């Protein structure tokens, strides 16, 4: 008989998986959770998803904090709009000057790379209280919406930026750009979730997924103290191979992969090595 805990939920492989026990470290509860690494697609996944996942997203969870009003500055938006125009290859003197003086912000690179401009529509799934959407608003995007089942309440920041406390199953619409910004690793059924995101895409639309990748330096260096494990909230830690598998099942293809890890991942992993939790000082 095959142990159901060792059947990969991504590629259905049943052989050669490696079992681990990881502890909850972000809040320092040290509650243990069993994971296994698929020998075929490499995806690291929790063996049994807890029944009450909301329990692990307390009210002071980082993504539950309201975006400060300062993020919705018209002054800041004026310059970011010109920066985006320049990044998209349009003639824009103010944007060109910023391009010479400053490093292009990641969100502007994402928008330019997906040909997303001010008139495009964007859906952010698993958006928390909308920190990324606020950054997108600054670039001049006029149609922004987010959904997240774990936030405390709905939020209307501006007339063109609203966030709803809803699961993906209760949403509908068509968008030029659909984003899953460090939320895809939190979903219990990646295959269904990927297909749902595909269904939100307008013709010619783009899906942007940002996730921690399994098997890279930080995992090899820190193991059970790798900050991006985030047990049990991160249900799946994907590899390039497991993401390609999911994209193919959904009838899509991955056309670009960008590695953009930040130093904070290393800093937090070192903190965990020292027995400190996420909120403790660096």
PDB file of C-alpha atoms in Angstrom:
ATOM      1  CA  UNK A   1       0.000   0.000   0.000  1.00  0.00           C
ATOM      2  CA  UNK A   2       1.236   3.491  -0.876  1.00  0.00           C
ATOM      3  CA  UNK A   3       1.440   5.959   2.009  1.00  0.00           C
ATOM      4  CA  UNK A   4      -0.831   8.837   0.933  1.00  0.00           C
ATOM      5  CA  UNK A   5       1.538  11.301   2.601  1.00  0.00           C
ATOM      6  CA  UNK A   6       4.174  10.399   0.007  1.00  0.00           C
ATOM      7  CA  UNK A   7       2.079  10.842  -3.141  1.00  0.00           C
ATOM      8  CA  UNK A   8       3.158  14.072  -4.803  1.00  0.00           C
ATOM      9  CA  UNK A   9       0.151  16.364  -5.316  1.00  0.00           C
ATOM     10  CA  UNK A  10       1.865  17.964  -8.323  1.00  0.00           C
ATOM     11  CA  UNK A  11       3.156  15.107 -10.500  1.00  0.00           C
ATOM     12  CA  UNK A  12       1.611  12.070  -8.693  1.00  0.00           C
ATOM     13  CA  UNK A  13       5.015  10.439  -8.153  1.00  0.00           C
ATOM     14  CA  UNK A  14       4.944   7.799  -5.391  1.00  0.00           C
ATOM     15  CA  UNK A  15       8.596   6.739  -5.184  1.00  0.00           C
ATOM     16  CA  UNK A  16      11.702   7.973  -3.422  1.00  0.00           C
ATOM     17  CA  UNK A  17      10.358  10.982  -1.507  1.00  0.00           C
ATOM     18  CA  UNK A  18      12.369  12.401   1.395  1.00  0.00           C
ATOM     19  CA  UNK A  19      10.576  13.125   4.670  1.00  0.00           C
ATOM     20  CA  UNK A  20      11.269  16.149   6.911  1.00  0.00           C
ATOM     21  CA  UNK A  21       9.867  17.646  10.100  1.00  0.00           C
ATOM     22  CA  UNK A  22       9.875  21.454  10.185  1.00  0.00           C
ATOM     23  CA  UNK A  23       8.844  23.705  13.055  1.00  0.00           C
ATOM     24  CA  UNK A  24       6.814  26.913  12.964  1.00  0.00           C
ATOM     25  CA  UNK A  25       9.437  29.636  13.380  1.00  0.00           C
ATOM     26  CA  UNK A  26       7.907  32.943  12.341  1.00  0.00           C
ATOM     27  CA  UNK A  27       5.989  33.328  15.604  1.00  0.00           C
ATOM     28  CA  UNK A  28       8.237  30.989  17.573  1.00  0.00           C
ATOM     29  CA  UNK A  29       5.591  28.372  18.483  1.00  0.00           C
ATOM     30  CA  UNK A  30       7.895  25.480  17.438  1.00  0.00           C
ATOM     31  CA  UNK A  31       4.867  23.390  16.449  1.00  0.00           C
ATOM     32  CA  UNK A  32       6.138  20.516  14.228  1.00  0.00           C
ATOM     33  CA  UNK A  33       4.832  19.732  10.725  1.00  0.00           C
ATOM     34  CA  UNK A  34       5.736  16.855   8.422  1.00  0.00           C
ATOM     35  CA  UNK A  35       6.813  17.676   4.853  1.00  0.00           C
ATOM     36  CA  UNK A  36       8.181  15.567   2.022  1.00  0.00           C
ATOM     37  CA  UNK A  37      10.271  16.328  -1.051  1.00  0.00           C
ATOM     38  CA  UNK A  38       9.175  14.666  -4.301  1.00  0.00           C
ATOM     39  CA  UNK A  39      11.978  12.705  -5.962  1.00  0.00           C
ATOM     40  CA  UNK A  40      10.560  13.463  -9.417  1.00  0.00           C
ATOM     41  CA  UNK A  41       9.502  17.131  -9.654  1.00  0.00           C
ATOM     42  CA  UNK A  42      11.370  18.254  -6.520  1.00  0.00           C
ATOM     43  CA  UNK A  43       8.386  20.002  -4.949  1.00  0.00           C
ATOM     44  CA  UNK A  44       8.590  20.173  -1.150  1.00  0.00           C
ATOM     45  CA  UNK A  45       5.081  19.912   0.296  1.00  0.00           C
ATOM     46  CA  UNK A  46       3.324  19.544   3.610  1.00  0.00           C
ATOM     47  CA  UNK A  47       2.153  15.976   4.230  1.00  0.00           C
ATOM     48  CA  UNK A  48      -1.154  16.929   5.827  1.00  0.00           C
ATOM     49  CA  UNK A  49      -2.757  20.362   5.492  1.00  0.00           C
ATOM     50  CA  UNK A  50      -4.089  21.620   8.863  1.00  0.00           C
ATOM     51  CA  UNK A  51      -7.884  21.870   8.996  1.00  0.00           C
ATOM     52  CA  UNK A  52      -7.926  25.438  10.334  1.00  0.00           C
ATOM     53  CA  UNK A  53      -5.340  27.363   8.329  1.00  0.00           C
ATOM     54  CA  UNK A  54      -6.838  30.698   9.443  1.00  0.00           C
ATOM     55  CA  UNK A  55      -5.386  29.931  12.881  1.00  0.00           C
ATOM     56  CA  UNK A  56      -1.901  30.449  11.442  1.00  0.00           C
ATOM     57  CA  UNK A  57      -2.701  33.926  10.062  1.00  0.00           C
ATOM     58  CA  UNK A  58      -3.221  36.049  13.203  1.00  0.00           C
ATOM     59  CA  UNK A  59      -4.528  39.599  13.042  1.00  0.00           C
ATOM     60  CA  UNK A  60      -0.986  40.992  13.325  1.00  0.00           C
ATOM     61  CA  UNK A  61       0.260  38.924  10.370  1.00  0.00           C
ATOM     62  CA  UNK A  62       2.421  41.182   8.183  1.00  0.00           C
ATOM     63  CA  UNK A  63       0.149  41.156   5.123  1.00  0.00           C
ATOM     64  CA  UNK A  64      -2.869  42.130   7.277  1.00  0.00           C
ATOM     65  CA  UNK A  65      -1.546  45.616   7.977  1.00  0.00           C
ATOM     66  CA  UNK A  66      -3.238  48.533   6.242  1.00  0.00           C
ATOM     67  CA  UNK A  67      -1.220  50.366   3.615  1.00  0.00           C
ATOM     68  CA  UNK A  68      -0.324  53.829   4.995  1.00  0.00           C
ATOM     69  CA  UNK A  69      -1.939  56.837   3.332  1.00  0.00           C
ATOM     70  CA  UNK A  70       1.517  58.144   2.364  1.00  0.00           C
ATOM     71  CA  UNK A  71       1.695  55.421  -0.306  1.00  0.00           C
ATOM     72  CA  UNK A  72      -1.114  57.176  -2.190  1.00  0.00           C
ATOM     73  CA  UNK A  73       0.783  60.383  -2.828  1.00  0.00           C
ATOM     74  CA  UNK A  74      -0.100  62.162  -6.094  1.00  0.00           C
ATOM     75  CA  UNK A  75       3.442  63.548  -6.184  1.00  0.00           C
ATOM     76  CA  UNK A  76       4.955  60.061  -6.092  1.00  0.00           C
ATOM     77  CA  UNK A  77       2.447  58.817  -8.659  1.00  0.00           C
ATOM     78  CA  UNK A  78       3.329  61.614 -11.090  1.00  0.00           C
ATOM     79  CA  UNK A  79       6.963  60.533 -11.304  1.00  0.00           C
ATOM     80  CA  UNK A  80       6.289  56.778 -11.306  1.00  0.00           C
ATOM     81  CA  UNK A  81       3.827  57.191 -14.203  1.00  0.00           C
ATOM     82  CA  UNK A  82       6.555  58.822 -16.293  1.00  0.00           C
ATOM     83  CA  UNK A  83       9.038  56.140 -15.233  1.00  0.00           C
ATOM     84  CA  UNK A  84       6.655  53.436 -16.485  1.00  0.00           C
ATOM     85  CA  UNK A  85       6.152  55.225 -19.816  1.00  0.00           C
ATOM     86  CA  UNK A  86       9.914  55.294 -20.326  1.00  0.00           C
ATOM     87  CA  UNK A  87      10.318  51.626 -19.333  1.00  0.00           C
ATOM     88  CA  UNK A  88       7.663  50.669 -21.896  1.00  0.00           C
ATOM     89  CA  UNK A  89       9.676  52.326 -24.657  1.00  0.00           C
ATOM     90  CA  UNK A  90       7.574  55.447 -25.022  1.00  0.00           C
ATOM     91  CA  UNK A  91       9.180  58.855 -25.408  1.00  0.00           C
ATOM     92  CA  UNK A  92       9.041  60.494 -21.988  1.00  0.00           C
ATOM     93  CA  UNK A  93      11.670  63.034 -20.968  1.00  0.00           C
ATOM     94  CA  UNK A  94      10.857  62.918 -17.230  1.00  0.00           C
ATOM     95  CA  UNK A  95      10.876  59.122 -17.300  1.00  0.00           C
ATOM     96  CA  UNK A  96      14.147  59.042 -19.250  1.00  0.00           C
ATOM     97  CA  UNK A  97      15.815  61.301 -16.668  1.00  0.00           C
ATOM     98  CA  UNK A  98      14.682  58.957 -13.883  1.00  0.00           C
ATOM     99  CA  UNK A  99      16.029  56.020 -15.869  1.00  0.00           C
ATOM    100  CA  UNK A 100      19.463  57.649 -15.846  1.00  0.00           C
ATOM    101  CA  UNK A 101      19.401  58.675 -12.189  1.00  0.00           C
ATOM    102  CA  UNK A 102      17.654  55.723 -10.534  1.00  0.00           C
ATOM    103  CA  UNK A 103      17.442  51.937 -10.692  1.00  0.00           C
ATOM    104  CA  UNK A 104      14.176  50.815 -12.264  1.00  0.00           C
ATOM    105  CA  UNK A 105      11.797  49.574  -9.503  1.00  0.00           C
ATOM    106  CA  UNK A 106      10.853  45.877  -9.810  1.00  0.00           C
ATOM    107  CA  UNK A 107       7.126  46.599 -10.269  1.00  0.00           C
ATOM    108  CA  UNK A 108       7.874  48.817 -13.255  1.00  0.00           C
ATOM    109  CA  UNK A 109      10.030  46.068 -14.772  1.00  0.00           C
ATOM    110  CA  UNK A 110       7.162  43.593 -14.334  1.00  0.00           C
ATOM    111  CA  UNK A 111       4.645  45.923 -15.962  1.00  0.00           C
ATOM    112  CA  UNK A 112       6.908  46.817 -18.869  1.00  0.00           C
ATOM    113  CA  UNK A 113       7.824  43.169 -19.400  1.00  0.00           C
ATOM    114  CA  UNK A 114       4.163  42.167 -19.664  1.00  0.00           C
ATOM    115  CA  UNK A 115       3.208  45.228 -21.754  1.00  0.00           C
ATOM    116  CA  UNK A 116       0.929  46.423 -18.955  1.00  0.00           C
ATOM    117  CA  UNK A 117       0.153  50.143 -19.072  1.00  0.00           C
ATOM    118  CA  UNK A 118      -2.158  52.674 -17.407  1.00  0.00           C
ATOM    119  CA  UNK A 119      -5.282  51.395 -19.171  1.00  0.00           C
ATOM    120  CA  UNK A 120      -4.628  47.734 -18.376  1.00  0.00           C
ATOM    121  CA  UNK A 121      -6.612  45.870 -15.732  1.00  0.00           C
ATOM    122  CA  UNK A 122      -4.825  44.028 -12.909  1.00  0.00           C
ATOM    123  CA  UNK A 123      -6.025  41.407 -10.434  1.00  0.00           C
ATOM    124  CA  UNK A 124      -3.829  40.520  -7.442  1.00  0.00           C
ATOM    125  CA  UNK A 125      -4.839  37.188  -5.855  1.00  0.00           C
ATOM    126  CA  UNK A 126      -3.811  36.683  -2.240  1.00  0.00           C
ATOM    127  CA  UNK A 127      -2.965  40.373  -2.010  1.00  0.00           C
ATOM    128  CA  UNK A 128      -3.132  40.819   1.761  1.00  0.00           C
ATOM    129  CA  UNK A 129      -4.105  44.406   2.530  1.00  0.00           C
ATOM    130  CA  UNK A 130      -2.707  45.597  -0.776  1.00  0.00           C
ATOM    131  CA  UNK A 131       0.916  46.690  -0.378  1.00  0.00           C
ATOM    132  CA  UNK A 132       1.829  45.591  -3.916  1.00  0.00           C
ATOM    133  CA  UNK A 133      -1.375  47.063  -5.360  1.00  0.00           C
ATOM    134  CA  UNK A 134      -0.432  50.413  -3.802  1.00  0.00           C
ATOM    135  CA  UNK A 135       2.917  50.262  -5.610  1.00  0.00           C
ATOM    136  CA  UNK A 136       1.108  49.484  -8.864  1.00  0.00           C
ATOM    137  CA  UNK A 137      -1.271  52.409  -8.250  1.00  0.00           C
ATOM    138  CA  UNK A 138       1.752  54.674  -8.018  1.00  0.00           C
ATOM    139  CA  UNK A 139       2.686  53.784 -11.606  1.00  0.00           C
ATOM    140  CA  UNK A 140      -0.619  55.172 -12.906  1.00  0.00           C
ATOM    141  CA  UNK A 141      -2.582  51.930 -13.362  1.00  0.00           C
ATOM    142  CA  UNK A 142      -6.270  52.841 -13.238  1.00  0.00           C
ATOM    143  CA  UNK A 143      -7.956  49.435 -12.849  1.00  0.00           C
ATOM    144  CA  UNK A 144      -6.730  47.556  -9.777  1.00  0.00           C
ATOM    145  CA  UNK A 145      -8.458  44.963  -7.634  1.00  0.00           C
ATOM    146  CA  UNK A 146      -7.323  42.382  -5.090  1.00  0.00           C
ATOM    147  CA  UNK A 147      -8.831  39.376  -3.317  1.00  0.00           C
ATOM    148  CA  UNK A 148      -7.658  37.509  -0.222  1.00  0.00           C
ATOM    149  CA  UNK A 149      -9.711  35.141   1.999  1.00  0.00           C
ATOM    150  CA  UNK A 150      -7.597  35.739   5.116  1.00  0.00           C
ATOM    151  CA  UNK A 151      -7.650  39.546   5.459  1.00  0.00           C
ATOM    152  CA  UNK A 152      -9.797  41.057   8.248  1.00  0.00           C
ATOM    153  CA  UNK A 153     -12.144  43.057   5.988  1.00  0.00           C
ATOM    154  CA  UNK A 154     -12.766  44.663   2.581  1.00  0.00           C
ATOM    155  CA  UNK A 155     -10.847  47.866   1.822  1.00  0.00           C
ATOM    156  CA  UNK A 156     -11.432  50.716  -0.642  1.00  0.00           C
ATOM    157  CA  UNK A 157      -8.240  52.779  -0.865  1.00  0.00           C
ATOM    158  CA  UNK A 158      -9.197  54.840  -3.920  1.00  0.00           C
ATOM    159  CA  UNK A 159     -11.962  54.763  -6.504  1.00  0.00           C
ATOM    160  CA  UNK A 160      -9.828  52.474  -8.663  1.00  0.00           C
ATOM    161  CA  UNK A 161      -8.210  50.272  -6.005  1.00  0.00           C
ATOM    162  CA  UNK A 162     -10.384  47.935  -3.938  1.00  0.00           C
ATOM    163  CA  UNK A 163      -9.633  44.749  -2.022  1.00  0.00           C
ATOM    164  CA  UNK A 164     -12.164  42.077  -1.101  1.00  0.00           C
ATOM    165  CA  UNK A 165     -12.139  39.397   1.573  1.00  0.00           C
ATOM    166  CA  UNK A 166     -13.043  36.554  -0.782  1.00  0.00           C
ATOM    167  CA  UNK A 167     -11.618  33.215  -1.934  1.00  0.00           C
ATOM    168  CA  UNK A 168     -10.723  32.739  -5.590  1.00  0.00           C
ATOM    169  CA  UNK A 169     -13.769  30.479  -6.114  1.00  0.00           C
ATOM    170  CA  UNK A 170     -16.144  33.404  -5.532  1.00  0.00           C
ATOM    171  CA  UNK A 171     -14.492  35.825  -7.949  1.00  0.00           C
ATOM    172  CA  UNK A 172     -14.937  36.387 -11.680  1.00  0.00           C
ATOM    173  CA  UNK A 173     -13.698  38.765 -14.339  1.00  0.00           C
ATOM    174  CA  UNK A 174     -11.141  39.213 -17.120  1.00  0.00           C
ATOM    175  CA  UNK A 175      -7.797  40.944 -16.611  1.00  0.00           C
ATOM    176  CA  UNK A 176      -4.708  41.865 -18.616  1.00  0.00           C
ATOM    177  CA  UNK A 177      -2.374  40.961 -15.780  1.00  0.00           C
ATOM    178  CA  UNK A 178      -3.114  38.460 -12.986  1.00  0.00           C
ATOM    179  CA  UNK A 179      -0.654  38.400 -10.087  1.00  0.00           C
ATOM    180  CA  UNK A 180       0.064  35.879  -7.366  1.00  0.00           C
ATOM    181  CA  UNK A 181       2.722  37.637  -5.315  1.00  0.00           C
ATOM    182  CA  UNK A 182       4.066  35.164  -2.754  1.00  0.00           C
ATOM    183  CA  UNK A 183       0.615  33.646  -2.299  1.00  0.00           C
ATOM    184  CA  UNK A 184       0.839  30.625  -4.629  1.00  0.00           C
ATOM    185  CA  UNK A 185       2.876  28.691  -2.060  1.00  0.00           C
ATOM    186  CA  UNK A 186      -0.014  29.126   0.406  1.00  0.00           C
ATOM    187  CA  UNK A 187      -2.784  27.479  -1.665  1.00  0.00           C
ATOM    188  CA  UNK A 188      -3.945  23.907  -0.870  1.00  0.00           C
ATOM    189  CA  UNK A 189      -4.525  22.832  -4.497  1.00  0.00           C
ATOM    190  CA  UNK A 190      -2.012  24.437  -6.900  1.00  0.00           C
ATOM    191  CA  UNK A 191      -3.396  22.597  -9.949  1.00  0.00           C
ATOM    192  CA  UNK A 192      -6.917  24.004  -9.539  1.00  0.00           C
ATOM    193  CA  UNK A 193      -5.563  27.405  -8.487  1.00  0.00           C
ATOM    194  CA  UNK A 194      -3.391  27.674 -11.606  1.00  0.00           C
ATOM    195  CA  UNK A 195      -6.356  26.836 -13.846  1.00  0.00           C
ATOM    196  CA  UNK A 196      -8.497  29.428 -12.044  1.00  0.00           C
ATOM    197  CA  UNK A 197      -5.883  32.139 -12.571  1.00  0.00           C
ATOM    198  CA  UNK A 198      -5.687  31.195 -16.246  1.00  0.00           C
ATOM    199  CA  UNK A 199      -9.451  31.656 -16.549  1.00  0.00           C
ATOM    200  CA  UNK A 200      -9.128  35.249 -15.299  1.00  0.00           C
ATOM    201  CA  UNK A 201      -6.772  36.181 -18.148  1.00  0.00           C
ATOM    202  CA  UNK A 202      -8.012  38.370 -20.982  1.00  0.00           C
ATOM    203  CA  UNK A 203      -6.819  37.362 -24.484  1.00  0.00           C
ATOM    204  CA  UNK A 204      -3.088  38.018 -24.630  1.00  0.00           C
ATOM    205  CA  UNK A 205      -2.933  38.464 -20.851  1.00  0.00           C
ATOM    206  CA  UNK A 206      -0.037  37.562 -18.582  1.00  0.00           C
ATOM    207  CA  UNK A 207       0.156  35.638 -15.328  1.00  0.00           C
ATOM    208  CA  UNK A 208       2.868  36.769 -12.897  1.00  0.00           C
ATOM    209  CA  UNK A 209       3.706  34.357 -10.069  1.00  0.00           C
ATOM    210  CA  UNK A 210       6.347  35.178  -7.458  1.00  0.00           C
ATOM    211  CA  UNK A 211       7.355  32.306  -5.172  1.00  0.00           C
ATOM    212  CA  UNK A 212      10.310  31.041  -3.143  1.00  0.00           C
ATOM    213  CA  UNK A 213      12.090  28.348  -5.156  1.00  0.00           C
ATOM    214  CA  UNK A 214      13.049  25.030  -3.626  1.00  0.00           C
ATOM    215  CA  UNK A 215      16.533  23.582  -4.071  1.00  0.00           C
ATOM    216  CA  UNK A 216      18.502  26.813  -4.340  1.00  0.00           C
ATOM    217  CA  UNK A 217      21.359  28.165  -2.217  1.00  0.00           C
ATOM    218  CA  UNK A 218      19.299  29.155   0.827  1.00  0.00           C
ATOM    219  CA  UNK A 219      17.711  25.710   1.140  1.00  0.00           C
ATOM    220  CA  UNK A 220      21.064  23.972   0.731  1.00  0.00           C
ATOM    221  CA  UNK A 221      22.742  26.318   3.217  1.00  0.00           C
ATOM    222  CA  UNK A 222      20.094  26.603   5.943  1.00  0.00           C
ATOM    223  CA  UNK A 223      17.899  23.491   5.615  1.00  0.00           C
ATOM    224  CA  UNK A 224      15.255  23.453   8.348  1.00  0.00           C
ATOM    225  CA  UNK A 225      16.152  27.069   9.209  1.00  0.00           C
ATOM    226  CA  UNK A 226      15.482  28.375   5.691  1.00  0.00           C
ATOM    227  CA  UNK A 227      13.174  31.333   6.310  1.00  0.00           C
ATOM    228  CA  UNK A 228      11.075  30.609   3.230  1.00  0.00           C
ATOM    229  CA  UNK A 229       9.922  27.242   4.573  1.00  0.00           C
ATOM    230  CA  UNK A 230       7.467  29.156   6.792  1.00  0.00           C
ATOM    231  CA  UNK A 231       5.748  26.009   8.051  1.00  0.00           C
ATOM    232  CA  UNK A 232       2.831  25.454   7.967  1.00  0.00           C
ATOM    233  CA  UNK A 233       1.745  28.509   5.916  1.00  0.00           C
ATOM    234  CA  UNK A 234       3.878  27.545   2.923  1.00  0.00           C
ATOM    235  CA  UNK A 235       2.130  24.376   1.837  1.00  0.00           C
ATOM    236  CA  UNK A 236       4.209  23.916  -1.325  1.00  0.00           C
ATOM    237  CA  UNK A 237       7.791  24.964  -2.077  1.00  0.00           C
ATOM    238  CA  UNK A 238       8.074  24.607  -5.838  1.00  0.00           C
ATOM    239  CA  UNK A 239      10.936  24.006  -8.239  1.00  0.00           C
ATOM    240  CA  UNK A 240      11.175  25.194 -11.848  1.00  0.00           C
ATOM    241  CA  UNK A 241      10.190  21.652 -12.858  1.00  0.00           C
ATOM    242  CA  UNK A 242       7.031  21.504 -10.719  1.00  0.00           C
ATOM    243  CA  UNK A 243       5.951  24.948 -11.988  1.00  0.00           C
ATOM    244  CA  UNK A 244       6.461  23.858 -15.586  1.00  0.00           C
ATOM    245  CA  UNK A 245       4.346  20.805 -14.869  1.00  0.00           C
ATOM    246  CA  UNK A 246       1.499  22.917 -13.456  1.00  0.00           C
ATOM    247  CA  UNK A 247       1.669  25.435 -16.307  1.00  0.00           C
ATOM    248  CA  UNK A 248       1.479  22.640 -18.861  1.00  0.00           C
ATOM    249  CA  UNK A 249      -1.562  21.117 -17.130  1.00  0.00           C
ATOM    250  CA  UNK A 250      -3.270  24.520 -17.329  1.00  0.00           C
ATOM    251  CA  UNK A 251      -2.491  24.869 -21.030  1.00  0.00           C
ATOM    252  CA  UNK A 252       0.087  27.617 -20.514  1.00  0.00           C
ATOM    253  CA  UNK A 253       3.828  27.988 -20.868  1.00  0.00           C
ATOM    254  CA  UNK A 254       6.461  29.768 -18.795  1.00  0.00           C
ATOM    255  CA  UNK A 255       8.128  32.327 -21.034  1.00  0.00           C
ATOM    256  CA  UNK A 256      10.380  34.046 -18.499  1.00  0.00           C
ATOM    257  CA  UNK A 257      11.906  33.219 -15.112  1.00  0.00           C
ATOM    258  CA  UNK A 258      13.541  35.957 -13.036  1.00  0.00           C
ATOM    259  CA  UNK A 259      15.547  35.248  -9.880  1.00  0.00           C
ATOM    260  CA  UNK A 260      15.063  38.224  -7.527  1.00  0.00           C
ATOM    261  CA  UNK A 261      15.773  36.938  -4.018  1.00  0.00           C
ATOM    262  CA  UNK A 262      16.367  39.613  -1.395  1.00  0.00           C
ATOM    263  CA  UNK A 263      19.021  39.754   1.404  1.00  0.00           C
ATOM    264  CA  UNK A 264      16.258  39.612   4.031  1.00  0.00           C
ATOM    265  CA  UNK A 265      15.824  35.900   3.268  1.00  0.00           C
ATOM    266  CA  UNK A 266      19.406  35.261   4.385  1.00  0.00           C
ATOM    267  CA  UNK A 267      19.098  37.522   7.437  1.00  0.00           C
ATOM    268  CA  UNK A 268      15.942  35.774   8.648  1.00  0.00           C
ATOM    269  CA  UNK A 269      17.448  32.333   8.052  1.00  0.00           C
ATOM    270  CA  UNK A 270      20.419  33.291  10.207  1.00  0.00           C
ATOM    271  CA  UNK A 271      18.027  34.514  12.916  1.00  0.00           C
ATOM    272  CA  UNK A 272      16.265  31.140  12.869  1.00  0.00           C
ATOM    273  CA  UNK A 273      19.637  29.404  13.161  1.00  0.00           C
ATOM    274  CA  UNK A 274      20.227  31.435  16.313  1.00  0.00           C
ATOM    275  CA  UNK A 275      16.826  30.514  17.769  1.00  0.00           C
ATOM    276  CA  UNK A 276      15.274  33.951  17.194  1.00  0.00           C
ATOM    277  CA  UNK A 277      11.828  34.404  15.661  1.00  0.00           C
ATOM    278  CA  UNK A 278      10.881  36.577  12.702  1.00  0.00           C
ATOM    279  CA  UNK A 279       9.981  39.642  14.782  1.00  0.00           C
ATOM    280  CA  UNK A 280      13.209  39.696  16.780  1.00  0.00           C
ATOM    281  CA  UNK A 281      15.856  42.294  16.003  1.00  0.00           C
ATOM    282  CA  UNK A 282      18.484  41.669  13.338  1.00  0.00           C
TER     283      UNK A 282
END
